[in-house]
Amino acid sequence: MNPLIEEQDTADGLIVEGERLSLGVAARLSRYLQVLTQARKMGRETISSQELSEYTHINPTQIRRDLSGFGKFGKRGVGYNVDSLVAEVRKILRTSGQHNIALFGAGNLGQAIASSDMFADHGFQIVAMFDVDSGVVGSEVGDLRVRDFSELESVVAEQEIVVGVLAVPAAAAQAVADRLVEAGVKIIFNYSEQLLQVPPEVTVHTSSPAVDLLYALYFYLT
Amino acid sequence: MNPLIEEQDTADGLIVEGERLSLGVAARLSRYLQVLTQARKMGRETISSQELSEYTHINPTQIRRDLSGFGKFGKRGVGYNVDSLVAEVRKILRTSGQHNIALFGAGNLGQAIASSDMFADHGFQIVAMFDVDSGVVGSEVGDLRVRDFSELESVVAEQEIVVGVLAVPAAAAQAVADRLVEAGVKIIFNYSEQLLQVPPEVTVHTSSPAVDLLYALYFYLT
DNA sequence: TAGATTGTTAATCGATTAACAATC
DNA sequence: TAGATTGTTAATCGATTAACAATC
C-alpha cells in the first residue's frame, strides 16, 4: 500500500484523485511549497532534494519519496523544475485557488501582517482588516480601510472569508474568536498567546515562535 | 528500551541525566510548555492530558507517555499540577535559565515582537534591538534603545547573545545573518521570507504562518 | 563519457492508538 | 463509593534511513 495516502492507491502507484493525504505528508508538502515559492522568487530554475532538505530540515530521501508518490517530477542528474513542482504540489494540496482572509487588529503586528507578501504568495488574500479603536477605524493600511468590528458578520458572509487571523491583544482574542465561529469561519489563526476555546469543527492554529526557539535551544545546549 | 531518548535508560525506566531527547519528543515537550505557561497565566491549577491534547492537537495517550518517561508527574483522577509540570518540563528541556536574544529591525514587526511577552514567558530576554534607518536609531522601543548595526559584534560578545531574531526586509536578511554567523551566534530566527545560507553549525528557523495556513486549509477543503 | 541526482527498495526505528488496570 | 484520569502495555502504522540501480 502507498503510505502517502490514507486509503488505497492505483495499481501503478499513483495517487487516486479524491484520497486524503495523511497529516505528515500534508505538513511536509506545505513546507516544500514554502521553499519552492521563495526559490522561484529568487529566480531559481531547478532545485535538488538535497537543497530542499537544507532549507526544510527534512531528509532528502523522504522528500524524493513524498514527491515520487504523486508522479515522476524530477530529472535525474538535474533535480526538480521549480515552476512545475510548485504547480504540482499546489495541485496535490488543492490550494491552487485564491482564498479570502480577514485580519483582526491594526496595531504593529496587524500592520506588519497586512504589508507582508507572506500570505499573498500562497494564494491568501487579506480582504478586510478590523480594529476596535475608533481612532484607527476608517484609516488606511496599505490598500485596506480599517473597519469597525460591527461589520464582521456582513464582511465574512459577503467576501466568503475562510480564515480569520487574530493580531489582537490576548484579552480580546476569545471574544473575536467567538464572533468568527458564530459567523461560520472554520479556521482561526491565532497570533496572541491566548488559549482559545472553540467548537470541534473549528481549527485553531496558535503561532508559537518562542516554542520553536526553545526547541532549537535544546539542541544547541546539548 | 525507553523510546524517549536516543541511548540507554536506567533500570527503573527513568531518563538518565545527560541523554539527548529525540527530535520529536523535544518538539512535543516544547508545545506542552507553551500551553502550560499560558494555562498558568490564566490561573489554572491542574490540567489533564485530554485538555493538553485539545490545545496541542497531540494525542492524549502520547502526552501521558511522553511525560511518564521522565517521572510520575500526574495524579490519577485529577490530572497534572500546572506549576510543577512547567518546572519539570523546563528541567527536561534544560531551558530553566535566562537566554539573551538580539532583535533586528525596528519596523512594525520588530516593534510588535519587542512589546510582546511571548519570548519573555519562556526565558528569552530581548536585550538589544538594531536598525539601519538613522531616523530610528537612538529612539526608544519599550525599554530598549534602537542601536546602529555597527554595534552588532560588540553587543553579541558583551551580552552573550545566543539567538538573533530577524524582523528585517527579505533583501536585508542574508547580510544580517552573515554578520551574526561571523559574530558566533548559532541560532537564527528568521521572520523574513528569505531563504538563508548559513554554515552547518548554525540553525535557522524560518517562521512560516502561511505554510501552516495551507496545511489547515487542506483539511478544511477535503 | 563522467558526475550528479532521481526513483525505489528493504530494513529499522519511532509514533500512534486502543484498551484497561491502578488509583486519586 | 463512583467518577475521572493517569500510567502502561501491546499491536499497528507511518517515518526514517542507507543503499544503489537507473538515467539525465
XYZ file of C-alpha atoms (C1' of nucleotides) in Angstrom:
492
model
C 0.000 0.000 0.000
C 1.196 3.507 -0.737
C 1.956 5.114 2.606
C 1.256 8.645 1.399
C -2.491 8.330 1.481
C -4.966 7.033 3.965
C -6.849 4.587 1.738
C -5.932 2.627 -1.389
C -3.862 3.629 -4.407
C -3.927 2.671 -8.053
C -2.086 -0.313 -9.467
C 0.626 1.906 -10.968
C 1.396 3.551 -7.626
C -0.019 6.977 -8.421
C -2.448 8.590 -6.038
C -6.152 8.464 -6.824
C -7.821 11.854 -7.034
C -10.030 12.196 -4.022
C -7.893 10.480 -1.430
C -6.912 12.410 1.645
C -3.256 12.964 2.470
C -2.002 11.904 5.861
C -1.229 14.718 8.319
C 2.518 14.249 7.998
C 2.587 14.296 4.216
C 0.368 17.388 4.013
C 2.608 19.194 6.504
C 5.762 18.312 4.588
C 4.319 19.225 1.203
C 3.371 22.625 2.634
C 6.949 23.177 3.692
C 8.299 22.208 0.285
C 5.924 24.746 -1.188
C 7.259 27.491 1.068
C 10.830 26.898 -0.079
C 9.853 26.404 -3.726
C 7.853 29.627 -3.765
C 10.772 31.577 -2.384
C 13.272 29.834 -4.663
C 11.118 30.842 -7.614
C 11.090 34.448 -6.435
C 14.873 34.306 -6.378
C 14.904 33.178 -9.998
C 15.976 29.568 -9.404
C 15.006 27.214 -12.241
C 15.779 23.852 -10.654
C 16.294 22.576 -7.123
C 17.556 19.226 -5.807
C 16.132 17.172 -2.964
C 19.418 17.900 -1.183
C 18.811 21.652 -1.319
C 15.179 21.288 -0.286
C 16.467 19.257 2.641
C 18.845 22.002 3.764
C 16.056 24.564 3.932
C 13.331 22.361 5.408
C 15.421 20.071 7.654
C 13.565 17.135 6.102
C 15.629 14.134 4.946
C 16.272 14.245 1.157
C 15.247 10.605 0.692
C 11.924 11.348 2.285
C 11.423 14.359 0.029
C 12.004 12.232 -3.079
C 9.738 9.579 -1.644
C 6.957 12.046 -0.876
C 7.090 13.501 -4.368
C 7.507 10.250 -6.267
C 4.252 9.005 -4.772
C 2.421 11.500 -6.976
C 4.405 11.244 -10.193
C 7.902 11.496 -11.640
C 8.507 15.207 -11.265
C 12.307 15.222 -11.194
C 15.059 14.796 -13.756
C 17.960 12.550 -12.744
C 21.246 14.363 -12.502
C 19.443 17.717 -12.530
C 16.769 17.966 -9.847
C 13.243 19.333 -9.932
C 11.993 22.204 -12.087
C 10.895 24.832 -9.568
C 7.974 26.229 -11.545
C 6.420 22.918 -12.422
C 6.964 21.494 -8.930
C 5.171 24.483 -7.393
C 2.235 23.771 -9.690
C 2.250 20.048 -8.912
C 2.405 20.480 -5.138
C -0.350 23.094 -5.230
C -2.461 20.677 -7.208
C -1.846 17.927 -4.642
C -2.690 20.262 -1.755
C -5.677 21.638 -3.693
C -4.649 25.143 -2.833
C -4.288 26.414 -6.361
C -7.168 28.828 -5.852
C -7.461 32.149 -4.068
C -8.825 32.250 -0.534
C -10.002 35.291 1.346
C -8.872 36.059 4.858
C -9.841 38.712 7.404
C -7.303 40.306 9.729
C -8.191 41.469 13.237
C -6.115 44.127 14.955
C -4.464 47.114 13.249
C -1.610 47.526 15.729
C 2.044 46.919 14.961
C 1.537 43.235 14.343
C -1.595 43.694 12.229
C 0.138 46.290 10.084
C 3.189 44.064 9.697
C 0.997 41.187 8.513
C -1.031 43.397 6.186
C 2.072 44.727 4.484
C 3.765 41.354 4.087
C 3.723 39.254 0.918
C 3.709 36.155 3.053
C 0.049 35.272 2.672
C -0.352 36.601 -0.871
C 2.484 34.346 -2.067
C 0.420 31.329 -1.109
C -2.900 32.416 -2.536
C -4.353 34.027 0.574
C -5.731 37.498 0.086
C -6.351 39.785 3.045
C -9.633 41.391 2.024
C -10.638 43.056 5.283
C -8.998 44.467 8.390
C -10.725 45.251 11.683
C -9.987 47.129 14.890
C -11.911 48.308 17.934
C -10.010 51.562 18.357
C -12.227 54.309 16.938
C -9.107 56.380 16.369
C -7.859 53.775 13.878
C -11.157 52.686 12.286
C -11.515 54.345 8.902
C -7.791 54.842 8.361
C -5.949 53.126 5.525
C -3.310 50.393 5.941
C -1.890 49.567 2.534
C -4.903 49.066 0.275
C -7.229 48.294 3.148
C -9.564 50.531 5.091
C -9.708 49.569 8.779
C -13.282 48.554 9.592
C -15.249 48.527 12.818
C -15.945 45.136 14.431
C -19.673 45.651 13.857
C -19.064 44.884 10.178
C -17.579 41.456 10.955
C -20.614 39.305 10.173
C -21.544 41.030 6.934
C -17.972 41.033 5.621
C -17.474 37.329 6.409
C -20.637 36.469 4.509
C -20.144 38.786 1.536
C -16.435 38.146 0.975
C -16.598 34.401 1.689
C -13.941 34.603 4.390
C -12.499 31.157 5.205
C -9.769 32.195 7.631
C -9.677 34.746 10.468
C -6.251 35.960 11.590
C -6.045 37.322 15.138
C -3.435 40.009 15.767
C -5.229 41.381 18.807
C -4.220 41.516 22.498
C -4.650 38.214 24.362
C -7.510 39.675 26.396
C -9.563 40.366 23.253
C -8.820 37.168 21.324
C -11.535 34.890 22.714
C -14.303 37.418 22.005
C -13.191 37.810 18.386
C -12.901 34.035 18.011
C -16.448 33.604 19.336
C -17.847 36.006 16.768
C -15.880 34.368 13.956
C -17.199 30.955 14.940
C -20.712 32.366 15.108
C -20.240 33.835 11.625
C -19.232 30.405 10.296
C -15.455 30.764 9.921
C -13.780 27.353 10.305
C -10.078 28.251 10.504
C -8.629 30.692 13.033
C -5.024 31.716 13.029
C -4.092 32.991 16.463
C -1.085 35.273 16.906
C -1.983 36.060 20.510
C -0.900 33.878 23.392
C -4.487 33.256 24.461
C -5.633 29.610 24.564
C -8.832 29.701 22.535
C -11.956 27.658 23.214
C -13.767 26.728 20.007
C -16.188 24.002 18.868
C -14.619 20.830 17.460
C -15.368 21.692 13.821
C -13.202 24.811 14.052
C -9.413 24.572 13.720
C -7.243 26.934 15.732
C -3.610 27.348 14.923
C -1.667 29.283 17.533
C 1.584 30.787 16.342
C 4.373 29.970 18.747
C 7.768 31.345 17.784
C 9.099 31.173 21.326
C 8.277 27.473 21.384
C 10.248 26.887 18.215
C 13.088 28.759 19.837
C 13.006 26.562 22.946
C 13.306 23.561 20.724
C 16.258 24.982 18.782
C 17.915 25.980 22.034
C 17.655 22.474 23.451
C 19.762 21.065 20.654
C 22.181 23.948 20.959
C 22.646 23.378 24.688
C 23.070 19.596 24.466
C 14.472 0.421 25.706
C 12.838 3.684 26.519
C 11.877 5.274 23.215
C 12.069 8.821 24.546
C 15.820 9.039 24.473
C 18.436 8.206 21.941
C 20.654 5.949 24.074
C 20.073 3.798 27.119
C 17.878 4.375 30.178
C 18.074 3.284 33.799
C 16.679 0.023 35.063
C 13.673 1.782 36.640
C 12.663 3.423 33.367
C 13.580 6.974 34.302
C 15.759 9.001 31.986
C 19.444 9.345 32.757
C 20.651 12.908 33.150
C 22.780 13.691 30.153
C 20.862 11.792 27.471
C 19.638 13.694 24.483
C 15.930 13.775 23.648
C 14.822 12.711 20.195
C 13.695 15.495 17.874
C 10.026 14.529 18.149
C 9.965 14.399 21.935
C 11.746 17.746 22.277
C 9.276 19.340 19.847
C 6.278 17.956 21.716
C 7.602 18.913 25.154
C 8.089 22.463 23.874
C 4.457 22.592 22.828
C 3.255 21.297 26.192
C 5.269 24.054 27.775
C 3.580 26.685 25.624
C 0.126 25.581 26.744
C 1.178 25.066 30.363
C 2.724 28.513 30.550
C -0.426 30.126 29.242
C -2.676 27.962 31.462
C -0.659 29.121 34.454
C -1.109 32.750 33.422
C -4.840 32.108 33.355
C -4.709 30.827 36.920
C -5.296 27.146 36.154
C -4.014 24.817 38.896
C -4.338 21.452 37.153
C -4.689 20.269 33.577
C -5.493 16.837 32.130
C -3.808 15.112 29.194
C -7.176 15.475 27.431
C -7.071 19.254 27.745
C -3.431 19.437 26.703
C -4.440 17.386 23.678
C -7.173 19.827 22.675
C -4.757 22.739 22.636
C -1.774 20.999 21.056
C -3.543 18.535 18.704
C -1.312 15.817 20.136
C -2.929 12.517 21.166
C -3.577 12.360 24.960
C -2.077 8.889 25.267
C 1.102 10.141 23.721
C 1.211 13.101 26.094
C 0.948 10.773 29.101
C 3.530 8.504 27.555
C 5.963 11.360 26.897
C 5.643 12.643 30.451
C 5.680 9.283 32.216
C 9.069 8.545 30.680
C 10.551 11.175 32.993
C 8.617 10.509 36.199
C 5.129 10.236 37.659
C 4.041 13.840 37.440
C 0.273 13.351 37.364
C -2.382 12.428 39.904
C -4.957 9.855 38.782
C -8.461 11.214 38.620
C -7.130 14.781 38.788
C -4.525 15.498 36.135
C -1.220 17.346 36.255
C -0.353 20.255 38.522
C 0.373 23.113 36.132
C 3.084 24.805 38.193
C 5.069 21.699 38.908
C 4.710 20.358 35.364
C 6.074 23.629 33.954
C 9.094 23.219 36.228
C 9.574 19.561 35.286
C 9.355 20.134 31.538
C 11.729 23.077 31.738
C 14.155 20.894 33.622
C 13.906 18.195 30.949
C 14.426 20.735 28.172
C 17.206 22.410 30.185
C 15.727 25.798 29.467
C 15.184 26.849 33.040
C 17.706 29.650 32.669
C 17.568 33.030 31.020
C 18.897 33.470 27.499
C 19.670 36.725 25.751
C 18.434 37.493 22.272
C 19.023 40.353 19.851
C 16.292 41.701 17.587
C 16.999 43.111 14.140
C 14.580 45.558 12.541
C 12.575 48.215 14.363
C 9.660 48.359 11.916
C 6.127 47.232 12.648
C 7.119 43.611 13.106
C 10.156 44.398 15.239
C 8.119 46.653 17.485
C 5.389 44.020 17.784
C 7.947 41.412 18.835
C 9.673 43.789 21.259
C 6.421 44.611 23.024
C 5.200 41.016 23.259
C 5.532 38.803 26.352
C 5.939 35.831 24.069
C 9.695 35.433 24.416
C 9.924 36.652 28.000
C 7.426 33.982 29.094
C 9.862 31.305 28.019
C 13.007 32.761 29.482
C 14.222 34.693 26.457
C 15.134 38.286 27.109
C 15.449 40.754 24.259
C 18.489 42.730 25.348
C 19.250 44.660 22.170
C 17.437 45.968 19.122
C 19.032 47.129 15.873
C 18.041 49.026 12.745
C 19.785 50.586 9.755
C 17.447 53.578 9.470
C 19.300 56.535 11.011
C 15.928 58.155 11.683
C 15.061 55.290 14.045
C 18.469 54.575 15.597
C 18.625 56.134 19.050
C 14.856 56.104 19.610
C 13.259 54.038 22.363
C 11.007 50.999 21.823
C 9.732 49.853 25.197
C 12.801 49.651 27.422
C 15.176 49.310 24.510
C 17.198 51.912 22.678
C 17.465 51.144 18.958
C 21.128 50.653 18.102
C 23.083 51.012 14.906
C 24.215 47.822 13.152
C 27.824 48.792 13.752
C 27.360 47.809 17.393
C 26.324 44.244 16.453
C 29.630 42.474 17.140
C 30.335 44.178 20.452
C 26.794 43.623 21.758
C 26.783 39.931 20.808
C 30.042 39.423 22.665
C 29.278 41.515 25.743
C 25.677 40.378 26.269
C 26.322 36.728 25.393
C 23.643 36.681 22.700
C 22.686 33.129 21.724
C 19.804 33.896 19.344
C 19.369 36.533 16.628
C 15.808 37.342 15.553
C 15.432 38.816 12.065
C 12.476 41.152 11.539
C 14.059 42.889 8.567
C 13.024 43.031 4.890
C 13.887 39.907 2.886
C 16.511 41.826 0.928
C 18.472 42.633 4.093
C 18.163 39.286 5.871
C 21.156 37.457 4.392
C 23.559 40.298 5.207
C 22.423 40.379 8.839
C 22.628 36.579 9.061
C 26.206 36.681 7.724
C 27.269 39.133 10.395
C 25.556 37.133 13.138
C 27.319 33.967 11.995
C 30.617 35.843 11.906
C 29.965 37.075 15.442
C 29.416 33.491 16.628
C 25.626 33.331 17.012
C 24.430 29.760 16.492
C 20.621 30.160 16.304
C 18.865 32.500 13.882
C 15.151 33.040 13.921
C 14.047 34.324 10.536
C 10.760 36.203 10.194
C 11.553 37.251 6.630
C 10.760 35.078 3.645
C 14.391 34.988 2.576
C 15.998 31.541 2.309
C 19.171 31.962 4.339
C 22.538 30.378 3.590
C 24.462 29.552 6.766
C 27.240 27.137 7.779
C 26.086 23.706 9.033
C 26.723 24.506 12.716
C 24.165 27.333 12.631
C 20.433 26.571 12.933
C 17.970 28.719 11.022
C 14.306 28.602 11.849
C 12.124 30.376 9.306
C 8.708 31.391 10.556
C 6.058 30.324 8.104
C 2.498 31.193 9.102
C 1.193 30.994 5.552
C 2.504 27.435 5.346
C 0.636 26.449 8.476
C -2.431 28.009 6.939
C -2.064 25.974 3.723
C -1.958 22.874 5.821
C -5.064 23.796 7.821
C -6.858 24.708 4.613
C -6.132 21.330 3.041
C -8.030 19.548 5.773
C -10.812 22.097 5.584
C -11.192 21.629 1.822
C -11.100 17.827 1.869
C 31.774 9.693 -21.007
C 31.683 11.170 -16.043
C 29.212 13.208 -12.495
C 25.076 14.079 -10.344
C 20.627 13.138 -8.729
C 16.275 10.792 -9.006
C 13.205 6.886 -8.013
C 12.756 2.837 -5.302
C 13.636 -0.970 -2.238
C 14.246 -3.068 2.159
C 15.189 -2.775 6.882
C 14.673 -0.360 11.147
C 13.012 2.778 14.242
C 9.762 5.832 16.446
C 4.842 7.423 16.681
C 0.226 6.333 17.292
C -3.632 4.199 19.179
C -6.887 1.385 21.904
C -7.511 -0.628 25.960
C -7.510 -1.092 30.766
C -5.799 -1.807 35.483
C -4.349 1.238 39.063
C -5.573 4.795 41.992
C -6.671 9.547 43.241
C -18.193 4.706 46.854
C -18.322 6.443 41.982
C -16.179 9.019 38.529
C -12.197 10.544 36.440
C -7.694 10.278 34.792
C -3.074 8.535 34.984
C 0.497 5.120 33.807
C 1.496 1.293 30.914
C 1.139 -2.451 27.682
C 0.789 -4.420 23.200
C -0.214 -4.060 18.497
C -0.047 -1.413 14.327
C 1.189 2.042 11.394
C 3.998 5.606 9.327
C 8.649 7.840 9.172
C 13.364 7.414 8.531
C 17.473 5.902 6.560
C 21.073 3.673 3.734
C 21.966 1.937 -0.400
C 22.014 1.682 -5.228
C 20.394 0.967 -9.976
C 18.554 3.938 -13.424
C 19.280 7.762 -16.166
C 19.704 12.672 -17.194
